[in-house]
Amino acid sequence: MPENQTFTVSLELIENYRFEVDFGDFGRLLTDEPAPLGESQGPNPGRLLAASVANCLAASLLFAVRKYKEEPGKVRAEVTGTMERVEGRQRITHMQVRLTLGNAAANIPHIERVLAQFEDFCVVTQSVRRGIEVGVEVVDMGVVKDEPKALEAAFRQAAQSADAIITSGGVSMGEADHTKT
């Protein structure tokens, strides 16, 4: 595996707070916020983060056991997240992950070594623990004259660098509304 890798996941607003997440070759998933913001029609980002942490830890445990050519049995994971107000905002402050091996520890000769090292294999958990640097870019196309050709040019330019385009101002109910079509 190469030392440095990049990946891209795209999101598109469907309506209200429901997004379609595009994982490329791996398919799509609907996410939503719980009420009162959303309609709870899919997992919210906090649950996706919790699932990512638990999945990564379970896969890392599986990898660590199999590294010694031992059989873990059916591995299960359950994660409980705690949300609290921090500086006036809701934050995930804790995740407790419970991993269960299908095979008894007594039947896994290297279990002590496995337990001592498996968490180090988990990219997601280790990244969360260390704090992931997150860069954010909001693209502002500026003010565009309310003329059909100028608007079309601005929309085409915006579509080249953005997945969503939000317009404001200059929209009328009459014939002069050039953003309708």
Short mmCIF file of N, CA and C in Angstrom, two decimals, residues 6 26 36 68 132 140 174:
data_model
loop_
_atom_site.label_atom_id
_atom_site.label_comp_id
_atom_site.label_asym_id
_atom_site.label_seq_id
_atom_site.Cartn_x
_atom_site.Cartn_y
_atom_site.Cartn_z
N THR A 6 -5.01 9.44 -0.95
CA THR A 6 -6.12 10.37 -0.81
C THR A 6 -7.39 9.66 -1.23
N PHE A 26 -18.29 2.27 -4.21
CA PHE A 26 -18.87 1.56 -3.07
C PHE A 26 -20.34 1.88 -2.84
N PRO A 36 -35.43 18.18 15.65
CA PRO A 36 -36.33 18.98 14.82
C PRO A 36 -35.70 19.48 13.52
N TYR A 68 -1.58 -13.88 13.60
CA TYR A 68 -0.97 -15.03 14.27
C TYR A 68 -1.57 -16.34 13.79
N ILE A 132 -8.08 15.14 13.88
CA ILE A 132 -7.86 15.20 12.44
C ILE A 132 -7.90 16.66 12.00
N ASP A 140 -17.04 31.57 -2.92
CA ASP A 140 -17.92 32.72 -3.13
C ASP A 140 -17.67 33.24 -4.54
N GLY A 174 -41.08 38.13 -11.47
CA GLY A 174 -41.54 38.45 -12.81
C GLY A 174 -40.66 37.87 -13.90
#
